[in-house]
């Protein structure tokens, strides 16, 4: 029998401050030992989502920890969220302290990161949450750690 507590590892990334259109990369999520990954975007304080497009999280992946090797995950490597999208967008200033949404990853690379990019005027704090599942061996530790890019 496979239960959830022994078969899911949750990783919480560092809080990132969004300011304008500068992309913010999360620490790397190491998929070694797991076949499933969902990355969620959690908001902190959203002072200004920005212009009408607000800010958006997308996923990038690589087989190395070299930051320059990361590329956007193609649509075939993603599972759509409940809104039918493969990104997570926040467009309302009052979206404070919530999980704004998530994206499933089904690509084959070892490392994944979230990239959150705002629009003009964006001012907010966010963090990526990762749920790793389908471990090659269970039970697993329920709390994991991220990896720094080189």
PDB file of C-alpha atoms in Angstrom:
ATOM      1  CA  UNK A   1       0.000   0.000   0.000  1.00  0.00           C
ATOM      2  CA  UNK A   2       1.352   3.426  -0.923  1.00  0.00           C
ATOM      3  CA  UNK A   3       0.283   6.236   1.337  1.00  0.00           C
ATOM      4  CA  UNK A   4       0.790   9.961   0.749  1.00  0.00           C
ATOM      5  CA  UNK A   5       2.974  10.748   3.791  1.00  0.00           C
ATOM      6  CA  UNK A   6       5.622   8.227   2.735  1.00  0.00           C
ATOM      7  CA  UNK A   7       5.455   9.044  -0.949  1.00  0.00           C
ATOM      8  CA  UNK A   8       5.565  12.845  -1.223  1.00  0.00           C
ATOM      9  CA  UNK A   9       8.373  15.257  -0.447  1.00  0.00           C
ATOM     10  CA  UNK A  10       7.533  18.952  -0.130  1.00  0.00           C
ATOM     11  CA  UNK A  11      10.134  21.643  -0.743  1.00  0.00           C
ATOM     12  CA  UNK A  12       9.620  25.318   0.068  1.00  0.00           C
ATOM     13  CA  UNK A  13      11.781  27.778  -1.838  1.00  0.00           C
ATOM     14  CA  UNK A  14      13.159  31.054  -0.507  1.00  0.00           C
ATOM     15  CA  UNK A  15      10.959  34.137  -0.537  1.00  0.00           C
ATOM     16  CA  UNK A  16      11.615  36.209  -3.642  1.00  0.00           C
ATOM     17  CA  UNK A  17      10.897  39.909  -4.053  1.00  0.00           C
ATOM     18  CA  UNK A  18       9.463  40.875  -7.417  1.00  0.00           C
ATOM     19  CA  UNK A  19      10.146  44.360  -8.691  1.00  0.00           C
ATOM     20  CA  UNK A  20       9.090  45.382 -12.177  1.00  0.00           C
ATOM     21  CA  UNK A  21       9.999  43.152 -15.106  1.00  0.00           C
ATOM     22  CA  UNK A  22      13.146  41.514 -13.684  1.00  0.00           C
ATOM     23  CA  UNK A  23      12.752  37.693 -13.781  1.00  0.00           C
ATOM     24  CA  UNK A  24      13.296  35.902 -10.463  1.00  0.00           C
ATOM     25  CA  UNK A  25      14.581  32.315 -10.577  1.00  0.00           C
ATOM     26  CA  UNK A  26      13.842  29.938  -7.731  1.00  0.00           C
ATOM     27  CA  UNK A  27      16.496  27.616  -6.357  1.00  0.00           C
ATOM     28  CA  UNK A  28      16.736  24.349  -8.264  1.00  0.00           C
ATOM     29  CA  UNK A  29      14.429  21.442  -7.519  1.00  0.00           C
ATOM     30  CA  UNK A  30      16.329  18.164  -7.814  1.00  0.00           C
ATOM     31  CA  UNK A  31      14.021  15.426  -9.127  1.00  0.00           C
ATOM     32  CA  UNK A  32      16.514  12.613  -8.470  1.00  0.00           C
ATOM     33  CA  UNK A  33      14.613   9.641  -7.062  1.00  0.00           C
ATOM     34  CA  UNK A  34      11.157  10.953  -8.027  1.00  0.00           C
ATOM     35  CA  UNK A  35       9.009  10.575 -11.133  1.00  0.00           C
ATOM     36  CA  UNK A  36       6.390  13.260 -10.393  1.00  0.00           C
ATOM     37  CA  UNK A  37       6.644  16.987  -9.670  1.00  0.00           C
ATOM     38  CA  UNK A  38       4.170  19.814  -9.208  1.00  0.00           C
ATOM     39  CA  UNK A  39       5.384  23.361  -8.599  1.00  0.00           C
ATOM     40  CA  UNK A  40       3.055  25.827  -6.859  1.00  0.00           C
ATOM     41  CA  UNK A  41       3.314  29.617  -6.597  1.00  0.00           C
ATOM     42  CA  UNK A  42       2.626  30.970  -3.116  1.00  0.00           C
ATOM     43  CA  UNK A  43       2.176  34.703  -2.696  1.00  0.00           C
ATOM     44  CA  UNK A  44       3.271  36.728   0.282  1.00  0.00           C
ATOM     45  CA  UNK A  45       2.412  40.400   0.160  1.00  0.00           C
ATOM     46  CA  UNK A  46       1.221  41.705  -3.199  1.00  0.00           C
ATOM     47  CA  UNK A  47       1.539  45.474  -2.994  1.00  0.00           C
ATOM     48  CA  UNK A  48       1.100  45.873  -6.736  1.00  0.00           C
ATOM     49  CA  UNK A  49       0.522  43.033  -9.198  1.00  0.00           C
ATOM     50  CA  UNK A  50       1.635  45.410 -11.937  1.00  0.00           C
ATOM     51  CA  UNK A  51      -0.177  46.318 -15.110  1.00  0.00           C
ATOM     52  CA  UNK A  52      -3.090  44.216 -16.378  1.00  0.00           C
ATOM     53  CA  UNK A  53      -0.871  41.165 -16.870  1.00  0.00           C
ATOM     54  CA  UNK A  54       0.407  41.121 -13.260  1.00  0.00           C
ATOM     55  CA  UNK A  55       3.156  38.539 -12.723  1.00  0.00           C
ATOM     56  CA  UNK A  56       3.557  35.012 -14.037  1.00  0.00           C
ATOM     57  CA  UNK A  57       5.379  31.829 -13.027  1.00  0.00           C
ATOM     58  CA  UNK A  58       6.728  29.445 -15.660  1.00  0.00           C
ATOM     59  CA  UNK A  59       8.995  26.410 -15.370  1.00  0.00           C
ATOM     60  CA  UNK A  60      12.473  25.853 -16.793  1.00  0.00           C
ATOM     61  CA  UNK A  61      14.569  22.663 -16.735  1.00  0.00           C
ATOM     62  CA  UNK A  62      18.080  21.317 -17.258  1.00  0.00           C
ATOM     63  CA  UNK A  63      20.204  18.223 -16.656  1.00  0.00           C
ATOM     64  CA  UNK A  64      22.928  20.359 -15.011  1.00  0.00           C
ATOM     65  CA  UNK A  65      23.033  22.918 -12.207  1.00  0.00           C
ATOM     66  CA  UNK A  66      24.607  25.532 -14.530  1.00  0.00           C
ATOM     67  CA  UNK A  67      22.132  28.425 -14.530  1.00  0.00           C
ATOM     68  CA  UNK A  68      22.871  29.189 -18.198  1.00  0.00           C
ATOM     69  CA  UNK A  69      21.742  25.664 -19.249  1.00  0.00           C
ATOM     70  CA  UNK A  70      18.121  26.175 -18.183  1.00  0.00           C
ATOM     71  CA  UNK A  71      15.470  26.527 -20.890  1.00  0.00           C
ATOM     72  CA  UNK A  72      11.700  26.911 -20.827  1.00  0.00           C
ATOM     73  CA  UNK A  73       9.896  23.588 -20.473  1.00  0.00           C
ATOM     74  CA  UNK A  74       8.029  22.839 -23.726  1.00  0.00           C
ATOM     75  CA  UNK A  75       4.265  22.374 -23.479  1.00  0.00           C
ATOM     76  CA  UNK A  76       4.667  18.590 -23.903  1.00  0.00           C
ATOM     77  CA  UNK A  77       6.653  18.537 -20.642  1.00  0.00           C
ATOM     78  CA  UNK A  78       3.915  20.218 -18.609  1.00  0.00           C
ATOM     79  CA  UNK A  79       0.533  19.244 -17.212  1.00  0.00           C
ATOM     80  CA  UNK A  80      -2.079  21.987 -17.286  1.00  0.00           C
ATOM     81  CA  UNK A  81      -3.467  23.326 -14.030  1.00  0.00           C
ATOM     82  CA  UNK A  82      -7.153  23.644 -13.115  1.00  0.00           C
ATOM     83  CA  UNK A  83      -7.383  26.793 -15.260  1.00  0.00           C
ATOM     84  CA  UNK A  84      -6.101  24.846 -18.257  1.00  0.00           C
ATOM     85  CA  UNK A  85      -2.833  26.780 -18.348  1.00  0.00           C
ATOM     86  CA  UNK A  86       0.805  25.801 -18.016  1.00  0.00           C
ATOM     87  CA  UNK A  87       1.780  28.987 -16.151  1.00  0.00           C
ATOM     88  CA  UNK A  88       0.421  30.644 -13.017  1.00  0.00           C
ATOM     89  CA  UNK A  89      -0.563  34.316 -13.195  1.00  0.00           C
ATOM     90  CA  UNK A  90      -1.484  36.802 -10.467  1.00  0.00           C
ATOM     91  CA  UNK A  91      -3.287  39.939 -11.611  1.00  0.00           C
ATOM     92  CA  UNK A  92      -5.047  41.169  -8.452  1.00  0.00           C
ATOM     93  CA  UNK A  93      -3.294  43.270  -5.804  1.00  0.00           C
ATOM     94  CA  UNK A  94      -5.290  41.633  -2.993  1.00  0.00           C
ATOM     95  CA  UNK A  95      -3.972  38.122  -3.772  1.00  0.00           C
ATOM     96  CA  UNK A  96      -1.985  37.964  -0.525  1.00  0.00           C
ATOM     97  CA  UNK A  97      -0.896  34.816   1.285  1.00  0.00           C
ATOM     98  CA  UNK A  98      -2.429  32.234  -1.045  1.00  0.00           C
ATOM     99  CA  UNK A  99      -1.314  29.422  -3.286  1.00  0.00           C
ATOM    100  CA  UNK A 100      -2.103  31.080  -6.605  1.00  0.00           C
ATOM    101  CA  UNK A 101      -1.882  27.837  -8.588  1.00  0.00           C
ATOM    102  CA  UNK A 102       0.434  25.110  -9.734  1.00  0.00           C
ATOM    103  CA  UNK A 103       1.879  23.411 -12.800  1.00  0.00           C
ATOM    104  CA  UNK A 104       2.730  19.737 -13.223  1.00  0.00           C
ATOM    105  CA  UNK A 105       6.080  18.730 -14.709  1.00  0.00           C
ATOM    106  CA  UNK A 106       6.373  15.532 -16.784  1.00  0.00           C
ATOM    107  CA  UNK A 107       9.592  16.324 -18.647  1.00  0.00           C
ATOM    108  CA  UNK A 108      12.693  14.209 -18.343  1.00  0.00           C
ATOM    109  CA  UNK A 109      15.297  16.628 -16.952  1.00  0.00           C
ATOM    110  CA  UNK A 110      16.766  16.253 -13.471  1.00  0.00           C
ATOM    111  CA  UNK A 111      16.549  19.893 -12.342  1.00  0.00           C
ATOM    112  CA  UNK A 112      13.552  22.228 -12.525  1.00  0.00           C
ATOM    113  CA  UNK A 113      13.159  25.822 -11.404  1.00  0.00           C
ATOM    114  CA  UNK A 114      10.333  28.323 -11.279  1.00  0.00           C
ATOM    115  CA  UNK A 115      10.817  31.668 -12.985  1.00  0.00           C
ATOM    116  CA  UNK A 116       8.511  34.474 -11.871  1.00  0.00           C
ATOM    117  CA  UNK A 117       8.399  37.616 -14.005  1.00  0.00           C
ATOM    118  CA  UNK A 118       6.387  40.752 -13.359  1.00  0.00           C
ATOM    119  CA  UNK A 119       5.212  43.600 -15.502  1.00  0.00           C
ATOM    120  CA  UNK A 120       5.840  47.307 -15.101  1.00  0.00           C
ATOM    121  CA  UNK A 121       5.013  48.301 -11.549  1.00  0.00           C
ATOM    122  CA  UNK A 122       5.014  44.791 -10.059  1.00  0.00           C
ATOM    123  CA  UNK A 123       5.862  44.782  -6.353  1.00  0.00           C
ATOM    124  CA  UNK A 124       5.282  41.520  -4.467  1.00  0.00           C
ATOM    125  CA  UNK A 125       6.851  38.670  -2.543  1.00  0.00           C
ATOM    126  CA  UNK A 126       6.398  35.084  -3.691  1.00  0.00           C
ATOM    127  CA  UNK A 127       7.908  31.642  -3.226  1.00  0.00           C
ATOM    128  CA  UNK A 128       7.826  28.366  -5.060  1.00  0.00           C
ATOM    129  CA  UNK A 129       6.548  25.213  -3.367  1.00  0.00           C
ATOM    130  CA  UNK A 130       7.425  21.870  -4.917  1.00  0.00           C
ATOM    131  CA  UNK A 131       5.693  18.556  -4.309  1.00  0.00           C
ATOM    132  CA  UNK A 132       7.788  15.592  -5.467  1.00  0.00           C
ATOM    133  CA  UNK A 133       5.944  12.287  -5.783  1.00  0.00           C
ATOM    134  CA  UNK A 134       6.223   8.727  -7.059  1.00  0.00           C
ATOM    135  CA  UNK A 135       9.547   8.035  -5.336  1.00  0.00           C
ATOM    136  CA  UNK A 136      11.715   5.221  -6.579  1.00  0.00           C
ATOM    137  CA  UNK A 137      11.907   4.014  -2.968  1.00  0.00           C
ATOM    138  CA  UNK A 138       9.569   4.746  -0.070  1.00  0.00           C
ATOM    139  CA  UNK A 139       9.341   5.911   2.618  1.00  0.00           C
ATOM    140  CA  UNK A 140      10.993   9.253   1.951  1.00  0.00           C
ATOM    141  CA  UNK A 141      11.653  12.307   4.080  1.00  0.00           C
ATOM    142  CA  UNK A 142       8.637  14.568   3.869  1.00  0.00           C
ATOM    143  CA  UNK A 143      10.686  17.776   3.833  1.00  0.00           C
ATOM    144  CA  UNK A 144      13.404  18.343   1.243  1.00  0.00           C
ATOM    145  CA  UNK A 145      15.847  21.051   0.237  1.00  0.00           C
ATOM    146  CA  UNK A 146      16.509  22.989  -2.948  1.00  0.00           C
ATOM    147  CA  UNK A 147      19.811  23.150  -4.850  1.00  0.00           C
ATOM    148  CA  UNK A 148      21.713  26.320  -5.710  1.00  0.00           C
ATOM    149  CA  UNK A 149      22.436  27.008  -9.382  1.00  0.00           C
ATOM    150  CA  UNK A 150      26.086  27.397 -10.329  1.00  0.00           C
TER     151      UNK A 150
END
